[in-house]
PDB file of C-alpha atoms in Angstrom:
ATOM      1  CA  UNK A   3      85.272 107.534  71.920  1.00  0.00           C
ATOM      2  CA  UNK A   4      82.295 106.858  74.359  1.00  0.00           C
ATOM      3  CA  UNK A   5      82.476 106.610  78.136  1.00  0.00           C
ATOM      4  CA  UNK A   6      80.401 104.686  79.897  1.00  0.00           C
ATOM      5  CA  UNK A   7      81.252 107.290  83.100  1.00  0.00           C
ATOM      6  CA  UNK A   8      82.868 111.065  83.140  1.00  0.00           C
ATOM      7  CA  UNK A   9      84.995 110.289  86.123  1.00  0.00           C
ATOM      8  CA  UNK A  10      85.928 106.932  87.936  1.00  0.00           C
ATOM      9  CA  UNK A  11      87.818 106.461  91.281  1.00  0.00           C
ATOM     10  CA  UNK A  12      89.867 103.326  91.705  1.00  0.00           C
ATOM     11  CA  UNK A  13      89.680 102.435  95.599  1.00  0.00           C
ATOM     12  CA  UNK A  14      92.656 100.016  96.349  1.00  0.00           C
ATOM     13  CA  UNK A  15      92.511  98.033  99.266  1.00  0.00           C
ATOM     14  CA  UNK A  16      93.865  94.846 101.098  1.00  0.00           C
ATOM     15  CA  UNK A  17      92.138  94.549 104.596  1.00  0.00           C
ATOM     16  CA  UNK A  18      88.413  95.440 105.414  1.00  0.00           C
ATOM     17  CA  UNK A  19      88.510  96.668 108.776  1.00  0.00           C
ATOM     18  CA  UNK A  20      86.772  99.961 110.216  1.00  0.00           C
ATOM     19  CA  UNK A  21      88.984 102.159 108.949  1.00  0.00           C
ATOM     20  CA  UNK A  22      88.842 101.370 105.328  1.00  0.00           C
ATOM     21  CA  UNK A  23      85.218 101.221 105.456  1.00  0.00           C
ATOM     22  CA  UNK A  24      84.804 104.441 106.722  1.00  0.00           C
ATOM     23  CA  UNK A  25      87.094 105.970 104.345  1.00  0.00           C
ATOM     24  CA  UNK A  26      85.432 104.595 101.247  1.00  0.00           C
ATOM     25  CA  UNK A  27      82.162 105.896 103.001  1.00  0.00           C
ATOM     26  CA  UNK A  28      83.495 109.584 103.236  1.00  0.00           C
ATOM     27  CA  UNK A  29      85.041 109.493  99.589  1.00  0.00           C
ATOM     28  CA  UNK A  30      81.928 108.379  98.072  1.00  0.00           C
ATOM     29  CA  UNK A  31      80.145 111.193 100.316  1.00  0.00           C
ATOM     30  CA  UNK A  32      82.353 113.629  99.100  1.00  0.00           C
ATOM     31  CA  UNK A  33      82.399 112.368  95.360  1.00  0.00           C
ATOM     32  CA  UNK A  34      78.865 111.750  94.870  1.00  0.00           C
ATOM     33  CA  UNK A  35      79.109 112.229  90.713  1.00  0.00           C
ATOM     34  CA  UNK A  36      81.992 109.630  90.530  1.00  0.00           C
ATOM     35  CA  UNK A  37      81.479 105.905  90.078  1.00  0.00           C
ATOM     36  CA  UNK A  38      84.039 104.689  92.718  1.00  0.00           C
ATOM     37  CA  UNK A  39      85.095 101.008  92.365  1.00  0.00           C
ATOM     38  CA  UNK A  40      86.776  99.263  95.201  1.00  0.00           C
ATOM     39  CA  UNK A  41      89.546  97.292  94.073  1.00  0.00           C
ATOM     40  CA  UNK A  42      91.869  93.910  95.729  1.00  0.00           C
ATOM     41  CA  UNK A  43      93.626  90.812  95.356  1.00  0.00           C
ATOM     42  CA  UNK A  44      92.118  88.280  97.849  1.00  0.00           C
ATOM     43  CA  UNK A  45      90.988  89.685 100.627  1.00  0.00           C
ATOM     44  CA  UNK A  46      88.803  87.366 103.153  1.00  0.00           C
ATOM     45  CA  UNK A  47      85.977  90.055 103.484  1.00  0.00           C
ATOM     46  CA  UNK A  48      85.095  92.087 100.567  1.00  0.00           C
ATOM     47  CA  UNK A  49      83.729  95.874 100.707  1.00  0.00           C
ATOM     48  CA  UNK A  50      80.445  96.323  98.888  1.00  0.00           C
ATOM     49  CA  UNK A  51      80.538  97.181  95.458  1.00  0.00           C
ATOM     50  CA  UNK A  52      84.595  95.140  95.294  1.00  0.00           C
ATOM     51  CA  UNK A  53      86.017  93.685  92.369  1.00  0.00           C
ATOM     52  CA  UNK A  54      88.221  90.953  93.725  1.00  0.00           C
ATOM     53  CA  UNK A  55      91.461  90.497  90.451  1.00  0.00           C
ATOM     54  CA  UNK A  56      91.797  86.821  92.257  1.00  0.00           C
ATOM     55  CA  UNK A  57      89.126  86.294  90.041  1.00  0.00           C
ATOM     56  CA  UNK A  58      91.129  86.929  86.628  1.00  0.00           C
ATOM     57  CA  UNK A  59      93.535  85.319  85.137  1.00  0.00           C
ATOM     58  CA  UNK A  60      97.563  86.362  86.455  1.00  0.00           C
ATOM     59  CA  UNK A  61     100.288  86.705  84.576  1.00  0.00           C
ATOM     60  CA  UNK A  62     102.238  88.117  87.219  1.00  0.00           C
ATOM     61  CA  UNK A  63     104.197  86.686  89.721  1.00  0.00           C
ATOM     62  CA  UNK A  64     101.434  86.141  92.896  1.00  0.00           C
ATOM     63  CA  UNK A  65     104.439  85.773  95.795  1.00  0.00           C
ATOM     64  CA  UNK A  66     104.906  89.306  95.216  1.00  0.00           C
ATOM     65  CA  UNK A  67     101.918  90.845  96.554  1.00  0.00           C
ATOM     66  CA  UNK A  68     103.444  93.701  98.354  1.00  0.00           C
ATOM     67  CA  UNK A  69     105.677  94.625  95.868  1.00  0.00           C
ATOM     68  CA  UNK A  70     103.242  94.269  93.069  1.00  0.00           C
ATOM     69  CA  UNK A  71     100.395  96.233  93.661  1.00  0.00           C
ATOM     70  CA  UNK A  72      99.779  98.228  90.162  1.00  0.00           C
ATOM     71  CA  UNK A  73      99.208  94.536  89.049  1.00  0.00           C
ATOM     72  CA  UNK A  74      95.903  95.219  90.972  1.00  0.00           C
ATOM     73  CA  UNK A  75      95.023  97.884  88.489  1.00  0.00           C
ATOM     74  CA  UNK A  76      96.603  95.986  85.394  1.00  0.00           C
ATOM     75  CA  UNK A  77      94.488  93.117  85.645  1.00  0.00           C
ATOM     76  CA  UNK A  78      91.302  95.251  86.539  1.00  0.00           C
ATOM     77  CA  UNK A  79      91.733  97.146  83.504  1.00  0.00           C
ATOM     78  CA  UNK A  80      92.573  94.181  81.369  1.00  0.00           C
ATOM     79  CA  UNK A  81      88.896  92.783  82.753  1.00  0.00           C
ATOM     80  CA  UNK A  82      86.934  95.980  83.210  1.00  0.00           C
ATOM     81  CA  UNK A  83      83.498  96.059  82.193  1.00  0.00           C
ATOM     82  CA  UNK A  84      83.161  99.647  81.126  1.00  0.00           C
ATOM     83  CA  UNK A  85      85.392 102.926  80.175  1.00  0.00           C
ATOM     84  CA  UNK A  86      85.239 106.031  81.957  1.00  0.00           C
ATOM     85  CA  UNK A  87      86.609 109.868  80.577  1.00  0.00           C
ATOM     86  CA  UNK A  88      88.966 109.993  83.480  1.00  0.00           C
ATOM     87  CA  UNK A  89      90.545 107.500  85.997  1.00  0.00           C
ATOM     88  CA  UNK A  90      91.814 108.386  89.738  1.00  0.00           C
ATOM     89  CA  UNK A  91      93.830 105.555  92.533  1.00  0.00           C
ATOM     90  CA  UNK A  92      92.821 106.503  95.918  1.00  0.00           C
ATOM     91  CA  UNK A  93      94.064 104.238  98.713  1.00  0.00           C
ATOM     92  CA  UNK A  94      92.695 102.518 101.653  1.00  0.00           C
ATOM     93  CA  UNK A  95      94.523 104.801 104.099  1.00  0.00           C
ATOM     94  CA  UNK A  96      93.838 108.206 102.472  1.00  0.00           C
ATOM     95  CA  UNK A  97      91.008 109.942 104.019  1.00  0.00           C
ATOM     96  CA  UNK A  98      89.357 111.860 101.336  1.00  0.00           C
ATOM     97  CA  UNK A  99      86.926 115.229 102.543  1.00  0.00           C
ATOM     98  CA  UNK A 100      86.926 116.805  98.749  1.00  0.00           C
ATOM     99  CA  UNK A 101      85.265 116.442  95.452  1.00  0.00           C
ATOM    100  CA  UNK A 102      88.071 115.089  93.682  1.00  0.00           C
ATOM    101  CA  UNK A 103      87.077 115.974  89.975  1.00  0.00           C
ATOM    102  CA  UNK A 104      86.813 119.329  91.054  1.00  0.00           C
ATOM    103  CA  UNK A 105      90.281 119.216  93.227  1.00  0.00           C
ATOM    104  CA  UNK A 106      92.311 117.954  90.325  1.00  0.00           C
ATOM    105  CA  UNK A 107      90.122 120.165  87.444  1.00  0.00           C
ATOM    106  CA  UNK A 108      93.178 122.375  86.638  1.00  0.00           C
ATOM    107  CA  UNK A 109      94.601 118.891  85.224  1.00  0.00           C
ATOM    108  CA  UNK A 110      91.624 117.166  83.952  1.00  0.00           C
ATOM    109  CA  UNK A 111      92.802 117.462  80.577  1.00  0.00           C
ATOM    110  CA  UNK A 112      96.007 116.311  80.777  1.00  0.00           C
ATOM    111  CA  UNK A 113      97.192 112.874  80.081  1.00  0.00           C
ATOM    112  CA  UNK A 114      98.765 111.946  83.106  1.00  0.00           C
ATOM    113  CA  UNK A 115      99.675 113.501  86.199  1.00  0.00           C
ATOM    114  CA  UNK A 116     100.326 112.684  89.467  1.00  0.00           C
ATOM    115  CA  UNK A 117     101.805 114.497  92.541  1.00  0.00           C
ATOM    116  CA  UNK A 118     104.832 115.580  93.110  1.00  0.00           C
ATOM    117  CA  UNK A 119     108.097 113.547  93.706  1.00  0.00           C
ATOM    118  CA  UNK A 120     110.371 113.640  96.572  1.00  0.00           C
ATOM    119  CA  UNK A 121     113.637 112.171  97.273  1.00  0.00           C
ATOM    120  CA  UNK A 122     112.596 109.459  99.432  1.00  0.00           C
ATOM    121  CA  UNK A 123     116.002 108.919 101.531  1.00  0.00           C
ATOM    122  CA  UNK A 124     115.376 112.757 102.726  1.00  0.00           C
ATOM    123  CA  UNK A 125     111.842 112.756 103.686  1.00  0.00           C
ATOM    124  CA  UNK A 126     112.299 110.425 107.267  1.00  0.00           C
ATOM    125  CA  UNK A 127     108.986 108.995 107.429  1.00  0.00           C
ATOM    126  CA  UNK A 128     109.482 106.997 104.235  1.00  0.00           C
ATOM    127  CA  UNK A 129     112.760 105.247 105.763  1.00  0.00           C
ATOM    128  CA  UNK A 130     110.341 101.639 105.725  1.00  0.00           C
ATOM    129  CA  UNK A 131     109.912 102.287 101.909  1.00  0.00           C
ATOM    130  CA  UNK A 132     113.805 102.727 101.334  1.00  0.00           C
ATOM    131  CA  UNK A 133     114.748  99.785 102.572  1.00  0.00           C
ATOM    132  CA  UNK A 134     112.198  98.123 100.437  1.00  0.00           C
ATOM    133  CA  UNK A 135     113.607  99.660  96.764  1.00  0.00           C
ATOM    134  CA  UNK A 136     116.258  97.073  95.923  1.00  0.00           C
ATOM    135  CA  UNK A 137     113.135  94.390  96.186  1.00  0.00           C
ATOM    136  CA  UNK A 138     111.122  95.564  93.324  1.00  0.00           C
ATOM    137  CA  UNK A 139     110.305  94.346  90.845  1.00  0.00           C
TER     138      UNK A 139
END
C-alpha cells in the first residue's frame, strides 16, 4: 500500500485555551517530520490546521461526549482524506519535548502498542476515573 505520510500524530482536543495551544506548538516543534492533525467534536474556537468530526455524519450516541471520545478518532478515520505508514493520539494536556517517531522506533513495526497498564483503583491520582468505569459505554 501507499501512504500519503510516514508518520501522523492525532492531536485530540476539546477546549482552545493557552495551554493547548502551546502544547500543540511544542509537539509540532519537536516533531517537525510528522504531519500532526488536531482533532475535536465541537469546540467554539478551533486550533489551526483542526478537523472538527461535528462536521460528519454520527452514528454514535452525541450525549455521551465524555465518555465517548475514541468516537473522535472513529469518525475522523471513517472521513480522512489521506493514509499515513503510522498513526500516534497525543492529548491536549500532554506536553510533548521529543521526536516521537524516534521515541517509539523500537515499536514502529509493530501493529499496535500502547503503554503500559495499571490497576487504576491502586494508582490514587486516577480515583476521578474510577468512579467513572461503571458509566461507559
Amino acid at each position: 500500500m501507499a501512504y500519503d505520510h510516514d508518520f501522523c500524530i492525532l492531536f485530540f482536543y476539546h477546549k482552545c485555551d493557552e495551554l493547548t495551544k502551546f502544547h500543540l506548538a511544542s509537539l509540532g516543534k519537536s516533531n517537525p517530520a510528522a504531519i500532526i492533525v488536531p482533532l475535536t467534536d465541537s469546540v467554539p474556537e478551533l486550533l489551526p490546521g483542526s478537523v472538527d468530526v461535528s462536521r460528519f455524519p454520527n452514528s454514535f450516541d452525541p450525549a455521551q461526549k465524555w465518555r465517548s471520545i475514541d468516537t473522535t478518532l472513529y469518525r475522523w478515520f471513517e472521513h480522512r482524506t489521506f493514509d499515513a505508514r503510522r498513526y500516534l493520539i497525543v492529548e491536549y494536556d500532554c506536553l510533548c519535548t521529543v521526536d516521537l517517531k524516534d521515541y517509539y522506533s523500537e515499536v514502529s513495526d509493530a501493529d499496535v502498542a500502547g503503554i503500559d497498564l495499571f490497576k487504576m483503583a491502586e494508582n490514587p491520582r486516577w480515583k476521578w476515573f474510577v468512579k467513572e468505569l461503571n458509566t461507559l459505554p
